[in-house]
Tab-separated table of C-alpha atoms in Angstrom:
chain	number	residue	atom	x	y	z
A	27	UNK	CA	-7.939	-11.010	1.246
A	28	UNK	CA	-11.602	-11.365	2.671
A	29	UNK	CA	-13.981	-8.030	1.560
A	30	UNK	CA	-16.647	-10.075	3.149
A	31	UNK	CA	-18.080	-7.016	5.294
A	32	UNK	CA	-16.503	-6.815	9.166
A	33	UNK	CA	-19.115	-5.725	11.716
A	34	UNK	CA	-17.252	-3.042	13.515
A	35	UNK	CA	-15.559	-0.056	11.708
A	36	UNK	CA	-14.427	3.251	13.047
A	37	UNK	CA	-16.175	6.173	12.119
A	38	UNK	CA	-15.857	9.615	12.623
A	39	UNK	CA	-14.414	9.033	15.768
A	40	UNK	CA	-15.887	6.113	17.179
A	41	UNK	CA	-15.859	2.390	16.862
A	42	UNK	CA	-19.388	1.390	15.183
A	43	UNK	CA	-21.656	-1.242	13.880
A	44	UNK	CA	-20.690	-1.299	9.913
A	45	UNK	CA	-24.056	-0.829	8.306
A	46	UNK	CA	-24.318	2.456	10.460
A	47	UNK	CA	-21.052	4.296	8.725
A	48	UNK	CA	-23.041	6.184	5.784
A	49	UNK	CA	-22.055	9.106	3.597
A	50	UNK	CA	-25.134	10.405	0.954
A	51	UNK	CA	-24.544	8.978	-2.504
A	52	UNK	CA	-24.166	13.071	-4.059
A	53	UNK	CA	-20.935	13.057	-1.431
A	54	UNK	CA	-18.076	14.276	-3.176
A	55	UNK	CA	-16.239	11.073	-1.881
A	56	UNK	CA	-18.718	9.022	-3.923
A	57	UNK	CA	-19.424	10.974	-6.892
A	58	UNK	CA	-15.382	12.479	-7.511
A	59	UNK	CA	-13.550	9.939	-5.541
A	60	UNK	CA	-11.947	12.790	-3.319
A	61	UNK	CA	-10.664	11.307	-0.662
A	62	UNK	CA	-7.066	9.856	0.455
A	63	UNK	CA	-6.423	6.530	2.266
A	64	UNK	CA	-3.959	4.013	2.988
A	65	UNK	CA	-3.411	0.197	3.470
A	66	UNK	CA	-1.739	-1.022	6.495
A	67	UNK	CA	-1.048	-4.705	7.401
A	68	UNK	CA	-0.805	-5.834	10.951
A	69	UNK	CA	0.202	-9.413	11.386
A	70	UNK	CA	-1.277	-12.063	13.807
A	71	UNK	CA	1.440	-12.700	16.433
A	72	UNK	CA	1.917	-16.734	16.707
A	73	UNK	CA	0.484	-17.575	20.132
A	74	UNK	CA	-0.610	-14.626	21.625
A	75	UNK	CA	-3.863	-12.389	21.630
A	76	UNK	CA	-1.348	-9.538	19.524
A	77	UNK	CA	-1.576	-7.768	16.314
A	78	UNK	CA	2.021	-6.243	15.418
A	79	UNK	CA	0.937	-3.150	13.046
A	80	UNK	CA	3.716	-2.832	10.481
A	81	UNK	CA	4.661	1.221	10.018
A	82	UNK	CA	1.187	2.638	11.470
A	83	UNK	CA	3.263	5.846	12.160
A	84	UNK	CA	4.935	6.239	8.978
A	85	UNK	CA	1.649	5.743	7.328
A	86	UNK	CA	-0.525	7.816	9.125
A	87	UNK	CA	2.027	10.267	8.242
A	88	UNK	CA	1.936	10.084	4.389
A	89	UNK	CA	-2.014	10.052	4.640
A	90	UNK	CA	-1.769	13.409	6.619
A	91	UNK	CA	0.726	14.369	3.833
A	92	UNK	CA	-1.915	12.723	0.502
A	93	UNK	CA	-4.059	15.068	2.067
A	94	UNK	CA	-2.240	18.443	2.269
A	95	UNK	CA	-1.002	17.378	-1.888
A	96	UNK	CA	-5.331	17.812	-2.214
A	97	UNK	CA	-5.897	20.699	-0.067
A	98	UNK	CA	-8.048	18.632	2.064
A	99	UNK	CA	-8.201	19.431	5.834
A	100	UNK	CA	-7.681	16.587	8.329
A	101	UNK	CA	-10.519	16.021	10.479
A	102	UNK	CA	-8.739	14.114	13.435
A	103	UNK	CA	-5.207	14.089	14.215
A	104	UNK	CA	-2.724	11.227	13.617
A	105	UNK	CA	-2.505	10.462	17.621
A	106	UNK	CA	-6.482	10.118	17.014
A	107	UNK	CA	-6.513	8.025	13.794
A	108	UNK	CA	-3.989	6.016	15.530
A	109	UNK	CA	-5.837	5.159	18.704
A	110	UNK	CA	-8.970	4.598	16.288
A	111	UNK	CA	-6.577	1.988	14.462
A	112	UNK	CA	-6.089	-0.005	18.037
A	113	UNK	CA	-9.472	0.719	19.202
A	114	UNK	CA	-10.460	-1.375	15.878
A	115	UNK	CA	-8.633	-4.111	16.134
A	116	UNK	CA	-9.502	-5.036	19.869
A	117	UNK	CA	-13.001	-4.093	18.861
A	118	UNK	CA	-13.309	-7.269	16.407
A	119	UNK	CA	-10.283	-9.449	16.599
A	120	UNK	CA	-8.987	-12.267	14.820
A	121	UNK	CA	-7.036	-15.191	14.683
A	122	UNK	CA	-5.832	-13.605	10.930
A	123	UNK	CA	-3.661	-10.898	9.753
A	124	UNK	CA	-5.652	-7.771	8.822
A	125	UNK	CA	-5.778	-5.425	6.254
A	126	UNK	CA	-6.483	-1.968	7.480
A	127	UNK	CA	-7.220	0.852	5.781
A	128	UNK	CA	-7.744	4.323	7.198
A	129	UNK	CA	-9.162	6.742	4.765
A	130	UNK	CA	-9.955	10.623	5.149
A	131	UNK	CA	-12.995	12.031	2.477
A	132	UNK	CA	-14.510	14.870	1.338
A	133	UNK	CA	-18.405	15.349	1.858
A	134	UNK	CA	-19.010	18.336	0.566
A	135	UNK	CA	-17.545	21.656	-0.461
A	136	UNK	CA	-15.417	20.188	-3.768
A	137	UNK	CA	-14.588	23.542	-5.297
A	138	UNK	CA	-13.093	25.658	-2.054
A	139	UNK	CA	-9.819	25.372	-0.080
A	140	UNK	CA	-11.644	27.165	2.832
A	141	UNK	CA	-11.729	24.467	5.623
A	142	UNK	CA	-14.745	26.390	6.982
A	143	UNK	CA	-16.700	25.376	3.861
A	144	UNK	CA	-15.962	22.239	3.883
A	145	UNK	CA	-16.987	19.007	5.406
A	146	UNK	CA	-14.506	16.318	5.811
A	147	UNK	CA	-14.976	12.616	7.576
A	148	UNK	CA	-12.739	9.921	8.344
A	149	UNK	CA	-13.240	5.717	8.288
A	150	UNK	CA	-10.956	2.915	9.389
A	151	UNK	CA	-11.897	-0.381	7.763
A	152	UNK	CA	-10.372	-3.808	9.021
A	153	UNK	CA	-10.249	-6.941	6.701
A	154	UNK	CA	-8.762	-10.521	7.320
A	155	UNK	CA	-6.411	-11.392	5.228
A	156	UNK	CA	-5.168	-15.624	5.105
A	157	UNK	CA	-1.373	-15.481	5.649
A	158	UNK	CA	0.190	-16.421	2.023
A	159	UNK	CA	3.922	-18.029	0.668
A	160	UNK	CA	5.680	-16.079	-1.709
A	161	UNK	CA	4.011	-15.626	-5.010
A	162	UNK	CA	4.981	-15.056	-8.500
A	163	UNK	CA	3.203	-13.180	-11.962
A	164	UNK	CA	3.082	-12.095	-15.251
A	165	UNK	CA	3.369	-8.445	-15.549
A	166	UNK	CA	2.719	-6.904	-18.880
A	167	UNK	CA	2.921	-3.720	-20.221
A	168	UNK	CA	-0.398	-1.866	-21.558
A	169	UNK	CA	-1.646	1.180	-22.701
A	170	UNK	CA	-2.555	3.318	-19.790
A	171	UNK	CA	-0.199	5.323	-17.992
A	172	UNK	CA	0.257	6.666	-14.677
A	173	UNK	CA	-1.401	10.081	-13.632
A	174	UNK	CA	1.330	12.017	-12.849
A	175	UNK	CA	2.399	15.244	-11.833
A	176	UNK	CA	1.355	17.984	-12.958
A	177	UNK	CA	-2.019	15.938	-14.356
A	178	UNK	CA	-2.666	14.973	-10.515
A	179	UNK	CA	-0.069	14.536	-7.512
A	180	UNK	CA	1.520	11.543	-7.755
A	181	UNK	CA	2.215	11.402	-4.123
A	182	UNK	CA	-1.308	11.620	-3.007
A	183	UNK	CA	-2.548	8.184	-2.232
A	184	UNK	CA	-5.889	8.954	-3.015
A	185	UNK	CA	-8.994	6.607	-4.733
A	186	UNK	CA	-9.252	8.570	-7.394
A	187	UNK	CA	-5.899	7.396	-8.826
A	188	UNK	CA	-7.291	3.979	-8.058
A	189	UNK	CA	-9.536	4.102	-10.955
A	190	UNK	CA	-7.122	4.466	-13.049
A	191	UNK	CA	-5.466	1.747	-11.959
A	192	UNK	CA	-8.426	-0.107	-12.028
A	193	UNK	CA	-8.244	0.116	-15.645
A	194	UNK	CA	-4.816	-0.945	-16.285
A	195	UNK	CA	-5.586	-4.174	-14.528
A	196	UNK	CA	-8.288	-4.639	-16.504
A	197	UNK	CA	-5.988	-4.342	-19.616
A	198	UNK	CA	-3.161	-6.708	-17.928
A	199	UNK	CA	-5.904	-9.506	-17.765
A	200	UNK	CA	-7.435	-9.002	-21.345
A	201	UNK	CA	-3.271	-9.190	-22.366
A	202	UNK	CA	-3.240	-12.270	-20.467
A	203	UNK	CA	-1.222	-11.130	-17.403
A	204	UNK	CA	-1.609	-10.460	-13.817
A	205	UNK	CA	-0.424	-6.839	-12.855
A	206	UNK	CA	0.113	-3.890	-15.126
A	207	UNK	CA	3.615	-2.113	-15.768
A	208	UNK	CA	2.386	1.913	-15.454
A	209	UNK	CA	5.065	4.211	-16.865
A	210	UNK	CA	5.330	7.828	-16.346
A	211	UNK	CA	4.527	10.251	-19.534
A	212	UNK	CA	8.379	10.170	-19.715
A	213	UNK	CA	8.369	6.455	-20.885
A	214	UNK	CA	10.056	5.433	-18.003
A	215	UNK	CA	9.116	3.163	-15.246
A	216	UNK	CA	6.558	4.340	-12.479
A	217	UNK	CA	4.913	1.522	-10.506
A	218	UNK	CA	2.481	-1.108	-11.136
A	219	UNK	CA	-1.236	-0.741	-10.049
A	220	UNK	CA	-0.454	-0.368	-6.287
A	221	UNK	CA	3.004	-1.899	-5.443
A	222	UNK	CA	6.581	-0.546	-6.226
A	223	UNK	CA	8.885	-2.034	-8.918
A	224	UNK	CA	12.555	-3.219	-8.208
A	225	UNK	CA	15.308	-4.785	-10.106
A	226	UNK	CA	18.162	-6.532	-9.234
A	227	UNK	CA	21.407	-6.193	-11.254
A	228	UNK	CA	24.597	-6.985	-10.349
A	229	UNK	CA	25.924	-4.433	-8.760
A	230	UNK	CA	22.709	-2.471	-7.055
A	231	UNK	CA	19.075	-2.727	-6.945
A	232	UNK	CA	16.878	-0.099	-8.842
A	233	UNK	CA	13.773	1.028	-8.305
A	234	UNK	CA	12.037	4.159	-9.729
A	235	UNK	CA	12.333	7.600	-7.436
A	236	UNK	CA	9.461	9.703	-6.920
A	237	UNK	CA	9.915	11.952	-9.397
A	238	UNK	CA	9.100	9.275	-11.508
A	239	UNK	CA	5.846	8.945	-10.678
A	240	UNK	CA	5.925	6.175	-8.275
A	241	UNK	CA	4.245	6.984	-4.789
A	242	UNK	CA	7.092	6.852	-2.181
A	243	UNK	CA	6.383	3.585	-1.032
A	244	UNK	CA	7.006	2.709	3.043
A	245	UNK	CA	7.646	-1.005	2.135
A	246	UNK	CA	10.275	-0.273	-0.371
A	247	UNK	CA	12.177	2.003	2.173
A	248	UNK	CA	11.866	-0.962	4.929
A	249	UNK	CA	13.211	-3.326	2.413
A	250	UNK	CA	15.836	-1.011	1.527
A	251	UNK	CA	16.941	-0.864	4.756
A	252	UNK	CA	16.963	-4.702	5.067
A	253	UNK	CA	18.733	-5.044	1.564
A	254	UNK	CA	21.787	-2.928	2.813
A	255	UNK	CA	21.855	-4.221	6.276
A	256	UNK	CA	21.058	-7.469	6.147
A	257	UNK	CA	22.175	-8.809	2.654
A	258	UNK	CA	25.149	-6.256	2.008
A	259	UNK	CA	23.691	-4.759	-1.310
A	260	UNK	CA	23.467	-1.348	-2.719
A	261	UNK	CA	19.889	0.299	-3.602
A	262	UNK	CA	19.633	3.360	-5.534
A	263	UNK	CA	16.620	4.964	-6.873
A	264	UNK	CA	17.192	6.006	-10.647
A	265	UNK	CA	14.785	5.857	-14.120
A	266	UNK	CA	14.557	2.452	-15.395
A	267	UNK	CA	13.310	2.000	-18.987
A	268	UNK	CA	11.271	-0.684	-19.421
A	269	UNK	CA	13.382	-2.718	-21.429
A	270	UNK	CA	15.599	-2.645	-18.419
A	271	UNK	CA	13.159	-5.521	-16.321
A	272	UNK	CA	14.462	-7.821	-19.531
A	273	UNK	CA	18.309	-7.362	-18.602
A	274	UNK	CA	17.780	-7.839	-14.869
A	275	UNK	CA	18.936	-10.477	-12.988
A	276	UNK	CA	15.126	-10.796	-11.269
A	277	UNK	CA	12.327	-8.165	-10.575
A	278	UNK	CA	10.122	-7.784	-7.547
A	279	UNK	CA	7.100	-6.128	-6.752
A	280	UNK	CA	6.901	-4.749	-3.031
A	281	UNK	CA	3.651	-2.850	-1.330
A	282	UNK	CA	1.817	-3.094	2.051
A	283	UNK	CA	-0.314	-5.764	0.670
A	284	UNK	CA	1.612	-7.353	-1.561
A	285	UNK	CA	4.311	-7.603	0.641
A	286	UNK	CA	7.422	-9.056	-2.243
A	287	UNK	CA	5.652	-10.416	-5.184
A	288	UNK	CA	8.192	-12.499	-7.712
A	289	UNK	CA	7.904	-11.203	-11.343
A	290	UNK	CA	7.905	-14.309	-13.071
A	291	UNK	CA	7.653	-12.756	-16.311
A	292	UNK	CA	7.334	-9.201	-18.458
A	293	UNK	CA	5.490	-9.354	-21.827
A	294	UNK	CA	5.188	-12.967	-21.929
A	295	UNK	CA	9.280	-13.374	-21.386
A	296	UNK	CA	10.386	-15.647	-19.141
A	297	UNK	CA	12.283	-13.749	-16.416
A	298	UNK	CA	13.788	-16.659	-14.493
A	299	UNK	CA	14.231	-16.944	-10.457
A	300	UNK	CA	16.533	-19.401	-8.840
A	301	UNK	CA	15.014	-21.578	-6.026
A	302	UNK	CA	17.226	-19.081	-3.406
A	303	UNK	CA	16.290	-16.008	-5.351
A	304	UNK	CA	16.724	-12.895	-3.550
A	305	UNK	CA	13.073	-11.940	-3.377
A	306	UNK	CA	12.442	-15.447	-1.405
A	307	UNK	CA	15.230	-14.635	0.904
A	308	UNK	CA	13.922	-11.582	1.231
A	309	UNK	CA	10.767	-11.911	1.405
A	310	UNK	CA	10.977	-14.762	4.422
A	311	UNK	CA	13.532	-11.774	6.196
A	312	UNK	CA	10.308	-8.983	5.948
A	313	UNK	CA	8.256	-11.849	7.387
A	314	UNK	CA	10.159	-12.023	10.299
A	315	UNK	CA	10.359	-8.520	10.941
A	316	UNK	CA	6.850	-8.257	10.862
A	317	UNK	CA	5.624	-11.092	12.908
A	318	UNK	CA	8.894	-11.104	15.223
A	319	UNK	CA	7.637	-11.490	19.278
A	320	UNK	CA	10.582	-11.158	21.312
A	321	UNK	CA	10.999	-8.403	23.729
A	322	UNK	CA	13.651	-6.785	21.149
A	323	UNK	CA	10.836	-6.664	18.225
A	324	UNK	CA	11.317	-4.648	14.871
A	325	UNK	CA	10.353	-0.886	15.826
A	326	UNK	CA	8.455	-1.182	12.788
A	327	UNK	CA	5.664	-2.716	14.779
A	328	UNK	CA	2.729	-1.245	17.138
A	329	UNK	CA	1.748	-4.264	19.267
A	330	UNK	CA	-2.136	-4.298	19.864
A	331	UNK	CA	-3.527	-7.053	22.581
A	332	UNK	CA	-6.442	-7.656	22.973
């Protein structure tokens, strides 16, 4: 993903120039990370001046739920933010896929739940992303655990949580890995620093439930439907002990930005993957759904012509 500054941004109701979207350094979103956000993928459709935004309504619904959990009044309706996403794509079209970040932030009024005393804002950014093949990562344990209920609402996707994820990722790199496995306070698997964990066993595919500290992943819901419908597999949400990852036939991660990522090893132990692993076949099926161009394309897609 390219983090170079785009030229356009949707900020507080309209598309404008990137450099004009500013908040003060003492704003609550800057000082305390008081914000909620979503990550949404828009895939460039082959042979068309068009993108397909994936699960846009579901992401905006989760954004509103995150704001509610943090007692942040939404400054714009989901329909207004939805239109903002479409307007931003049209304002800065690209021949690459896009990673889109709608964010709702608190400017002032940290210690009140009275909406009349809170100044809110919102912005939407869009970054280009080269389409890549299936990748694999080395998953490692770290001393850091997932910030979980009741310390912080686990289902709120907030910048504050990603400050903790940053520390876990740094620890993973120091340990010779690529991604950290985050456990909850009870010692069972929660997620990685931004992706859901799915483990494949002989008779089912398992993934930690939201009650174990895992964000209720939209991508995981999509993949669950594909696994059950197209692959005939049973998918369950249940607690996973970290040692079960060594016992699984294969392990993969999933999320909006990660899509599907194979876990090559866990804590230095090779997990092994067949050439035609389930993760690879699922990755190809998921990509096909996201980039379908036919008239009967996936209902997950919101088409944006530019």
